[in-house]
XYZ file of C-alpha atoms in Angstrom:
597
model
C 7.495 11.955 -32.083
C 8.960 10.019 -29.137
C 11.619 11.682 -27.020
C 15.213 10.508 -27.441
C 18.251 11.285 -25.321
C 20.402 12.555 -28.181
C 22.304 15.725 -29.060
C 20.763 15.936 -32.516
C 18.815 13.581 -34.757
C 21.272 13.972 -37.609
C 24.334 13.106 -35.539
C 22.902 10.695 -33.000
C 24.491 7.581 -34.467
C 27.809 9.412 -34.938
C 27.733 10.477 -31.300
C 26.819 7.004 -30.092
C 29.593 5.325 -32.031
C 32.139 7.888 -30.838
C 31.263 6.879 -27.302
C 31.418 3.182 -28.128
C 34.823 3.347 -29.807
C 36.290 5.517 -27.072
C 35.431 2.766 -24.596
C 36.622 -0.195 -26.687
C 40.336 -0.377 -27.519
C 39.827 -3.645 -29.407
C 37.999 -2.090 -32.389
C 39.246 -0.215 -35.458
C 37.538 1.386 -38.442
C 38.326 0.800 -42.090
C 39.217 4.133 -43.624
C 36.525 5.560 -45.869
C 34.023 2.762 -45.239
C 31.333 1.788 -42.803
C 33.357 -1.178 -41.597
C 34.582 -2.038 -38.120
C 37.339 -4.594 -37.579
C 39.308 -6.358 -34.884
C 42.421 -4.402 -34.017
C 44.569 -7.554 -34.369
C 44.036 -8.405 -38.032
C 47.478 -9.977 -38.148
C 46.090 -12.755 -35.931
C 43.727 -13.970 -38.672
C 46.535 -14.907 -41.071
C 45.962 -18.529 -42.020
C 42.509 -18.598 -40.404
C 39.008 -18.130 -41.759
C 37.720 -14.567 -41.393
C 34.069 -13.925 -40.469
C 32.149 -10.849 -41.608
C 28.596 -9.877 -40.849
C 26.546 -6.700 -40.675
C 23.261 -4.984 -41.343
C 21.355 -1.855 -40.495
C 21.681 0.093 -37.268
C 19.100 0.158 -34.511
C 19.705 -3.428 -33.431
C 22.533 -2.768 -30.960
C 24.571 -4.629 -29.956
C 23.951 -6.197 -33.340
C 23.877 -3.925 -36.422
C 24.104 -0.179 -37.117
C 24.880 2.433 -39.699
C 23.491 5.729 -40.962
C 23.905 8.389 -43.560
C 27.082 9.101 -45.587
C 29.927 9.361 -43.107
C 31.600 12.489 -41.888
C 35.339 12.048 -41.335
C 36.615 11.422 -37.829
C 40.253 10.922 -36.852
C 40.719 7.518 -35.268
C 42.841 7.758 -32.104
C 46.191 6.151 -32.774
C 45.551 5.897 -36.532
C 45.753 9.365 -38.116
C 43.830 9.876 -41.303
C 41.236 7.170 -40.753
C 37.732 8.334 -41.586
C 34.650 6.468 -40.513
C 30.947 6.791 -40.010
C 29.904 6.851 -36.428
C 26.618 5.482 -37.722
C 28.347 2.123 -37.521
C 27.177 1.726 -33.976
C 27.541 -1.960 -33.512
C 26.676 -3.299 -37.007
C 27.549 -6.449 -35.104
C 30.368 -4.510 -33.398
C 29.235 -6.037 -30.139
C 30.278 -9.374 -31.597
C 33.575 -8.316 -33.197
C 36.491 -9.868 -31.358
C 38.654 -12.914 -31.002
C 36.417 -15.980 -31.013
C 33.560 -14.290 -32.896
C 33.517 -11.885 -35.852
C 36.543 -10.476 -37.636
C 34.579 -7.464 -38.792
C 31.145 -5.961 -39.300
C 29.703 -3.795 -42.053
C 27.152 -1.074 -41.360
C 24.108 0.202 -43.133
C 21.679 3.002 -42.380
C 19.065 2.635 -39.657
C 17.123 -0.527 -40.521
C 18.856 -0.491 -43.945
C 21.336 -2.925 -45.488
C 24.989 -1.857 -45.837
C 26.374 -0.840 -49.213
C 28.029 -3.261 -51.631
C 31.160 -1.082 -51.633
C 31.622 -1.336 -47.882
C 31.030 -5.084 -47.840
C 33.556 -5.531 -50.648
C 36.095 -3.325 -48.862
C 35.757 -5.453 -45.739
C 36.300 -8.622 -47.775
C 39.381 -7.152 -49.422
C 41.007 -5.943 -46.230
C 40.721 -9.281 -44.429
C 41.841 -11.135 -47.572
C 44.907 -8.910 -47.769
C 45.555 -9.619 -44.080
C 46.069 -13.257 -45.016
C 42.706 -14.837 -44.189
C 42.401 -18.462 -45.317
C 38.920 -17.933 -46.707
C 36.103 -15.582 -45.750
C 32.581 -16.381 -44.557
C 29.780 -13.812 -44.787
C 27.053 -14.381 -42.173
C 23.906 -12.697 -43.435
C 20.416 -12.405 -41.975
C 17.651 -13.364 -44.376
C 16.448 -9.973 -45.556
C 16.311 -9.106 -49.231
C 18.598 -6.087 -48.985
C 21.237 -7.948 -46.994
C 21.208 -10.917 -49.379
C 21.500 -8.644 -52.420
C 24.274 -6.391 -51.138
C 26.370 -9.067 -49.493
C 25.761 -11.367 -52.458
C 26.869 -8.748 -54.982
C 30.026 -8.081 -52.979
C 30.684 -11.805 -52.775
C 30.459 -12.187 -56.566
C 32.823 -9.298 -57.176
C 35.297 -10.643 -54.616
C 35.207 -14.081 -56.222
C 35.941 -12.509 -59.581
C 39.091 -11.128 -57.948
C 40.085 -14.632 -56.888
C 39.023 -14.452 -53.231
C 37.682 -17.596 -51.549
C 34.487 -16.268 -49.985
C 31.206 -17.970 -49.053
C 27.908 -16.801 -47.598
C 25.560 -18.368 -45.050
C 22.061 -16.896 -44.865
C 20.384 -17.264 -41.467
C 16.591 -17.531 -41.228
C 15.519 -18.457 -37.708
C 12.125 -16.723 -37.357
C 9.339 -19.106 -36.269
C 6.536 -16.559 -36.639
C 4.848 -17.507 -39.887
C 3.062 -20.843 -40.238
C 3.389 -20.552 -44.002
C 6.506 -18.512 -44.823
C 6.336 -16.449 -47.987
C 8.691 -16.669 -50.923
C 11.260 -14.588 -49.035
C 11.539 -17.313 -46.409
C 12.090 -17.058 -42.678
C 13.528 -13.786 -41.387
C 16.964 -13.722 -39.806
C 16.778 -12.445 -36.237
C 18.458 -13.099 -32.885
C 19.585 -16.629 -33.690
C 22.171 -15.015 -35.964
C 24.143 -14.122 -32.831
C 24.513 -17.809 -31.975
C 25.749 -18.459 -35.514
C 28.367 -15.737 -34.964
C 29.456 -17.533 -31.800
C 29.643 -21.033 -33.257
C 31.406 -19.915 -36.454
C 33.802 -17.748 -34.450
C 34.768 -20.598 -32.152
C 35.374 -22.884 -35.155
C 37.492 -20.276 -36.924
C 39.519 -19.595 -33.785
C 40.143 -23.341 -33.443
C 41.555 -23.406 -36.967
C 38.666 -25.041 -38.829
C 38.626 -24.638 -42.590
C 36.031 -22.703 -44.562
C 34.232 -25.806 -45.837
C 33.910 -27.236 -42.335
C 32.610 -23.967 -40.883
C 30.035 -23.541 -43.648
C 28.838 -27.117 -43.216
C 28.495 -26.890 -39.441
C 26.824 -23.491 -39.194
C 24.416 -24.435 -41.977
C 23.380 -27.483 -39.965
C 23.132 -25.440 -36.772
C 20.912 -22.824 -38.397
C 18.406 -25.544 -39.312
C 18.125 -26.628 -35.669
C 17.355 -23.183 -34.302
C 14.287 -20.987 -33.937
C 13.388 -17.524 -32.642
C 10.111 -15.777 -31.882
C 9.498 -12.208 -30.725
C 6.764 -10.640 -28.622
C 6.219 -6.886 -28.378
C 4.388 -4.601 -25.973
C 5.205 -1.374 -27.843
C 6.461 -0.078 -31.199
C 9.857 1.378 -32.008
C 10.712 4.664 -33.663
C 13.685 5.862 -35.691
C 15.105 9.071 -34.144
C 13.121 12.018 -35.478
C 10.260 9.830 -36.698
C 6.937 8.640 -35.368
C 6.484 5.064 -34.118
C 6.395 2.441 -36.840
C 3.067 1.028 -35.627
C 0.660 1.280 -32.710
C -0.480 -1.148 -30.047
C -3.379 -0.500 -27.702
C -2.538 -0.189 -24.004
C -3.897 -3.679 -23.359
C -2.386 -5.367 -26.432
C 0.750 -7.345 -27.249
C 1.826 -8.662 -30.639
C 3.368 -12.042 -31.382
C 5.956 -12.582 -34.090
C 7.102 -9.063 -34.951
C 10.300 -8.575 -36.928
C 13.262 -6.609 -35.601
C 12.320 -3.611 -37.763
C 8.746 -3.489 -36.503
C 7.356 -5.627 -39.326
C 3.918 -7.040 -38.623
C 3.649 -10.164 -36.530
C 1.157 -12.992 -36.742
C -1.227 -12.314 -33.885
C -2.356 -9.479 -31.636
C -3.768 -10.401 -28.270
C -4.547 -8.999 -24.855
C -1.545 -8.551 -22.571
C -0.840 -11.805 -20.742
C 1.093 -12.510 -17.534
C 4.734 -13.352 -18.275
C 4.388 -17.100 -17.738
C 1.365 -17.341 -20.028
C 3.069 -15.184 -22.654
C 6.133 -17.431 -22.622
C 3.948 -20.544 -22.867
C 2.192 -19.009 -25.875
C 5.522 -18.232 -27.540
C 7.004 -21.682 -27.019
C 3.805 -23.399 -28.136
C 3.853 -21.404 -31.378
C 7.566 -22.037 -31.931
C 7.232 -25.806 -31.569
C 3.792 -26.376 -33.127
C 4.224 -29.035 -35.878
C 1.448 -27.395 -37.924
C 3.691 -24.334 -38.211
C 5.996 -24.800 -41.203
C 8.583 -22.593 -39.441
C 8.502 -24.559 -36.209
C 11.494 -25.940 -34.324
C 11.217 -29.665 -33.641
C 11.767 -30.406 -29.957
C 11.170 -33.663 -28.160
C 11.484 -34.561 -24.482
C 15.119 -35.160 -23.646
C 16.408 -32.581 -26.130
C 19.112 -30.172 -24.992
C 18.936 -26.536 -26.044
C 20.665 -23.221 -25.676
C 18.117 -20.583 -24.655
C 18.630 -16.928 -25.507
C 16.237 -14.482 -23.845
C 16.694 -11.266 -25.805
C 15.546 -7.801 -24.806
C 14.173 -6.087 -27.905
C 15.333 -2.758 -26.520
C 12.847 -1.265 -24.094
C 12.028 -4.061 -21.683
C 13.156 -3.543 -18.090
C 15.774 -5.850 -16.611
C 13.193 -6.854 -14.023
C 10.775 -8.054 -16.726
C 13.572 -9.793 -18.623
C 14.488 -11.822 -15.553
C 10.858 -12.804 -15.025
C 10.545 -13.935 -18.648
C 13.809 -15.884 -18.428
C 12.668 -17.745 -15.333
C 9.305 -18.512 -16.928
C 11.026 -19.817 -20.074
C 13.286 -22.170 -18.094
C 10.341 -23.538 -16.110
C 8.206 -23.985 -19.222
C 10.951 -25.880 -21.041
C 11.576 -28.070 -17.997
C 7.894 -29.029 -17.908
C 8.270 -30.182 -21.504
C 11.215 -32.362 -20.570
C 13.741 -30.100 -22.326
C 17.201 -29.668 -20.825
C 18.300 -26.024 -20.927
C 22.002 -26.694 -21.334
C 22.848 -22.981 -21.415
C 20.779 -19.840 -20.971
C 21.737 -16.299 -21.874
C 19.659 -13.218 -21.091
C 20.336 -9.658 -22.116
C 20.166 -7.329 -25.105
C 21.615 -9.243 -28.051
C 19.657 -7.977 -31.066
C 17.321 -5.070 -30.394
C 14.790 -3.015 -32.300
C 15.661 0.449 -30.969
C 13.430 1.068 -27.935
C 10.797 -1.604 -28.609
C 9.481 -2.982 -25.314
C 9.508 -6.658 -26.033
C 11.394 -9.906 -25.894
C 12.450 -12.690 -28.207
C 13.210 -16.282 -27.324
C 15.794 -18.233 -29.302
C 16.262 -21.985 -28.955
C 19.163 -23.880 -30.512
C 19.288 -27.662 -30.255
C 22.759 -28.697 -29.100
C 24.999 -31.669 -28.438
C 28.238 -31.764 -26.466
C 30.363 -30.670 -29.429
C 28.152 -27.664 -30.123
C 28.111 -26.744 -26.436
C 31.911 -26.613 -26.429
C 31.763 -24.105 -29.272
C 29.183 -22.013 -27.414
C 31.361 -22.097 -24.295
C 34.589 -21.202 -26.122
C 36.219 -17.963 -24.983
C 35.698 -14.730 -26.886
C 36.749 -11.122 -26.422
C 33.582 -9.785 -28.085
C 32.184 -7.255 -25.637
C 28.481 -8.091 -26.105
C 28.809 -11.815 -25.537
C 27.902 -12.716 -21.935
C 31.008 -14.172 -20.358
C 29.319 -16.144 -17.586
C 30.226 -19.502 -16.010
C 29.261 -22.397 -18.276
C 26.520 -24.633 -16.919
C 22.895 -25.625 -17.352
C 19.936 -23.448 -16.434
C 17.491 -24.822 -13.913
C 14.639 -23.624 -11.757
C 15.777 -26.024 -9.028
C 19.222 -24.636 -8.294
C 20.392 -25.459 -4.791
C 20.224 -22.521 -2.437
C 22.901 -21.431 -0.022
C 21.695 -22.431 3.459
C 20.480 -19.557 5.581
C 22.887 -18.560 8.352
C 22.157 -19.799 11.828
C 20.752 -17.255 14.222
C 23.366 -15.871 16.548
C 22.131 -16.623 20.059
C 21.457 -13.552 22.119
C 23.293 -13.005 25.332
C 20.957 -13.625 28.254
C 19.758 -10.351 29.649
C 19.436 -11.650 33.192
C 16.303 -9.606 33.656
C 13.068 -10.606 35.250
C 9.825 -8.863 34.619
C 6.546 -8.823 36.446
C 3.255 -10.146 35.185
C 1.642 -6.754 35.613
C 4.383 -5.224 33.435
C 3.562 -7.604 30.607
C -0.148 -6.801 30.836
C 0.635 -3.091 30.815
C 2.820 -3.505 27.742
C 0.129 -5.476 25.932
C -2.467 -2.780 26.591
C -0.151 -0.087 25.249
C 0.740 -2.079 22.138
C -2.914 -2.787 21.400
C -3.666 0.955 21.542
C -0.713 1.614 19.204
C -1.923 -1.013 16.727
C -5.494 0.294 16.716
C -4.249 3.829 16.172
C -2.023 2.899 13.230
C -4.782 0.934 11.535
C -7.234 3.813 12.059
C -4.928 6.373 10.415
C -3.760 4.125 7.550
C -5.672 6.011 4.853
C -4.640 9.376 6.279
C -0.959 8.446 6.191
C -1.250 7.126 2.635
C -2.875 10.349 1.499
C -0.159 12.464 3.119
C 2.523 10.246 1.559
C 1.142 10.596 -1.983
C 2.209 14.216 -1.953
C 5.898 13.445 -1.733
C 6.387 9.681 -1.762
C 4.853 6.554 -3.169
C 1.687 6.687 -1.086
C 2.379 3.630 1.063
C 3.254 5.093 4.462
C -0.106 4.011 5.862
C 0.241 0.515 4.438
C 3.719 0.217 5.945
C 2.568 1.192 9.426
C -0.509 -1.033 9.085
C 1.792 -3.983 8.330
C 3.650 -3.196 11.533
C 0.404 -3.089 13.514
C -0.786 -6.408 12.098
C 2.577 -8.028 12.790
C 2.551 -6.810 16.411
C -0.961 -8.170 16.955
C -0.001 -11.582 15.566
C 3.088 -11.577 17.758
C 1.053 -10.748 20.867
C -1.346 -13.612 20.102
C 1.533 -16.072 19.734
C 2.529 -16.060 23.404
C 3.330 -13.976 26.464
C 5.281 -10.789 25.953
C 8.667 -10.119 27.550
C 8.019 -8.200 30.713
C 11.392 -6.459 30.981
C 11.390 -3.208 28.939
C 14.743 -3.857 27.275
C 13.666 -7.335 26.155
C 10.331 -5.994 24.935
C 11.916 -3.232 22.822
C 14.561 -5.590 21.438
C 11.892 -8.096 20.385
C 9.830 -5.332 18.806
C 12.905 -4.175 16.870
C 13.425 -7.668 15.427
C 9.754 -7.930 14.527
C 9.584 -4.586 12.720
C 12.840 -5.193 10.843
C 11.413 -8.436 9.508
C 7.772 -7.537 8.914
C 7.315 -3.790 8.509
C 9.431 -3.172 5.415
C 10.530 0.101 3.842
C 12.814 2.695 5.371
C 10.401 3.101 8.263
C 10.926 -0.495 9.384
C 14.681 -0.032 9.504
C 14.449 3.324 11.268
C 12.092 2.015 13.945
C 14.359 -1.019 14.285
C 17.404 1.193 14.802
C 15.572 3.314 17.350
C 14.249 0.377 19.383
C 17.531 -1.582 19.277
C 19.546 1.362 20.589
C 16.912 2.198 23.213
C 16.799 -1.428 24.397
C 20.554 -1.479 25.013
C 20.303 1.650 27.153
C 17.420 0.200 29.206
C 19.284 -3.007 30.007
C 19.274 -3.465 33.790
C 17.518 -0.140 34.403
C 13.957 0.860 35.216
C 14.189 4.380 36.651
C 12.538 7.336 34.832
C 15.858 8.780 33.710
C 16.567 5.508 31.922
C 13.686 6.250 29.546
C 15.104 9.694 28.789
C 18.484 8.110 28.095
C 16.854 5.425 25.937
C 15.105 8.074 23.873
C 18.415 9.875 23.379
C 20.074 6.644 22.236
C 17.293 5.797 19.833
C 17.245 9.226 18.220
C 21.030 9.261 17.967
C 21.002 5.911 16.133
C 18.374 7.146 13.688
C 20.376 10.276 12.955
C 23.660 8.411 12.607
C 22.396 5.924 10.015
C 19.383 7.685 8.528
C 21.159 10.981 7.856
C 18.235 13.208 8.831
C 18.440 16.131 11.247
C 15.797 18.136 13.084
C 14.034 20.409 10.615
C 14.450 18.045 7.636
C 10.722 17.251 7.571
C 10.913 13.623 8.652
C 9.694 11.370 11.444
C 12.773 12.512 13.357
C 11.162 15.926 13.935
C 8.456 14.427 16.158
C 10.913 12.178 17.968
C 13.364 15.025 18.526
C 10.688 17.222 20.074
C 9.545 14.402 22.359
C 13.151 13.645 23.309
C 13.771 17.229 24.380
C 10.671 17.157 26.581
C 11.622 13.818 28.171
C 14.858 15.356 29.442
C 12.716 16.730 32.253
C 12.598 13.191 33.681
C 16.145 13.836 34.882
C 14.906 16.632 37.112
C 14.447 15.393 40.710
C 10.804 15.151 41.667
C 9.495 15.340 38.083
C 6.055 13.844 37.484
C 6.558 11.170 34.786
C 2.977 11.376 33.480
C 3.118 15.136 33.161
C 6.489 14.919 31.407
C 5.121 12.299 29.023
C 2.046 14.430 28.272
C 4.314 17.372 27.470
C 6.466 15.119 25.261
C 3.424 13.927 23.312
C 2.140 17.456 22.841
C 5.582 18.539 21.662
C 5.667 15.686 19.148
C 2.221 16.583 17.833
C 3.183 20.223 17.446
C 6.402 19.243 15.678
C 4.501 16.962 13.300
C 2.122 19.784 12.401
C 5.058 22.144 11.924
C 6.615 19.902 9.277
C 4.131 21.238 6.716
C 6.039 24.537 6.845
C 9.468 22.890 6.464
C 11.524 22.292 3.363
C 12.364 18.604 3.113
C 16.049 17.877 3.619
C 15.967 14.072 3.707
C 13.841 11.201 2.436
C 11.867 11.056 -0.802
C 10.219 14.395 -0.106
C 13.624 16.081 -0.478
C 13.325 15.556 -4.255
C 10.066 17.527 -4.398
C 9.891 21.309 -4.675
C 8.975 22.733 -1.288
C 6.125 24.721 -2.857
C 4.323 21.436 -3.492
C 4.548 20.217 0.114
C 1.470 21.602 1.795
C 0.730 18.972 4.439
C 2.568 17.482 7.418
C 5.111 14.725 6.912
C 3.368 11.335 7.236
C 6.232 9.789 9.197
C 6.163 12.597 11.755
C 2.381 12.288 12.029
C 2.693 8.523 12.604
C 5.273 8.986 15.376
C 3.127 11.553 17.138
C 0.109 9.240 16.915
C 2.135 6.323 18.351
C 3.307 8.459 21.276
C -0.269 9.596 21.958
C -1.370 5.939 21.985
C 1.417 5.075 24.435
C 0.190 7.776 26.785
C -3.372 6.495 26.463
């Protein structure tokens, strides 16, 4: 049974709804029923009221669970409600969308009694007609339909629109097309019409027409599971399924996992294939609203990739994406998957889509078309450096090139070693990161003569590593070299190098947050820095001091295997698991050894 972050299986929906309501002052519960309503029911007097609902598990669309325990509603003593109502379209309850939503159990239609109670309460609030927006599932049609008939027998003017937007099945069965994420767009259009004062007949006519010019198709990488239960189906590690329903119902085709762009192309081809009786007719020049819906368990990173691929694919077909929305609009618990909804629009329909709403789950973003060719903000101009007024010698440049070549060779030689050390406490890329630096330095050296003055050389190296090396190491080396270069400006005496080392280490500590003994690259640098202080002693032999500094760095690097990590990724690992030296410290010691030659 999959793990869930809940307090108990039996109360999970109660607990979730309690959190939702506590964070949303615009929602109220109908006492004794699984119904959630706008808190400003007086505002619907003389306007059409909109009700929707369904089973839970589709947040921010529908929710509901077992018979409700009683909870006091803050500010409304005596109100009892089921916290299983989590969303039941609550995400879309608000001014400009739904008046209320009715909840059922997980993946189960709401009860007739609750639907009827919702109809009665909005009728008694003075609604000028009531529209039920129902997804095309047998249970929803039956329960909402039964409530509608009873309400009509009481004299209430109530209608029902059944939404079936699923494009999965080439030959839909007797039950017809399933109602899925396109229902959210119907909520939006109907809500905007009702808020504008449209009558019930007009709203029914327009949303009925809109629902016929809309299609949705889902694609799943994994199943979903009701809390406390096993997954509803299984997919192999290398499989994806096209056309699943939002309850995990079987799709139309299983296939090997495709790259995002190919998967999107497959989805859109199926959705618009004329041989598919459920297809959406699109022709070049059409304008659409695109909804890229996370089915629950897809990462935001993947969702953005899919959205970009969908926009590009539609553009290639000559389709104008007048609006695009991406997010979690109608989910299937934790299913890792995505659905694409397309709604053909004109200017009038776009105005309804753009109309303001207070519903918390509707994405309130600036209105405008989606495009893969959006103009970029120009990059800032480089700030010219102040001239350093330094001159170097040709022999200095040759000396620097020899040292840098030794450093590059060393880093490339120990790439695998550093990666292996990094796997113990990081992501295993320390060697790759330093190898990138080495390759970048070699390319830079081949591009032209090197600055001969030490401060110019270190400053140029800092810029190069910041741009090319990547990772925290690139920034830390950049900080070190930038600070050291400033200290070396206009100086060439041995003590200048000791001062430069001090400056570089100080900058790394100030911004990196590490200290000696934290098991980082700083440990090697700190040891070398202490040894280089001997350069300030009159008569000191620079080569001997440098040899001592390198030996100190090597000893410090080896000693890191006995340290408890206090900074960096390794600080999240139990010290008992850290049995080898820190890769950053090893790299620094190796660089210093290469400098010495």
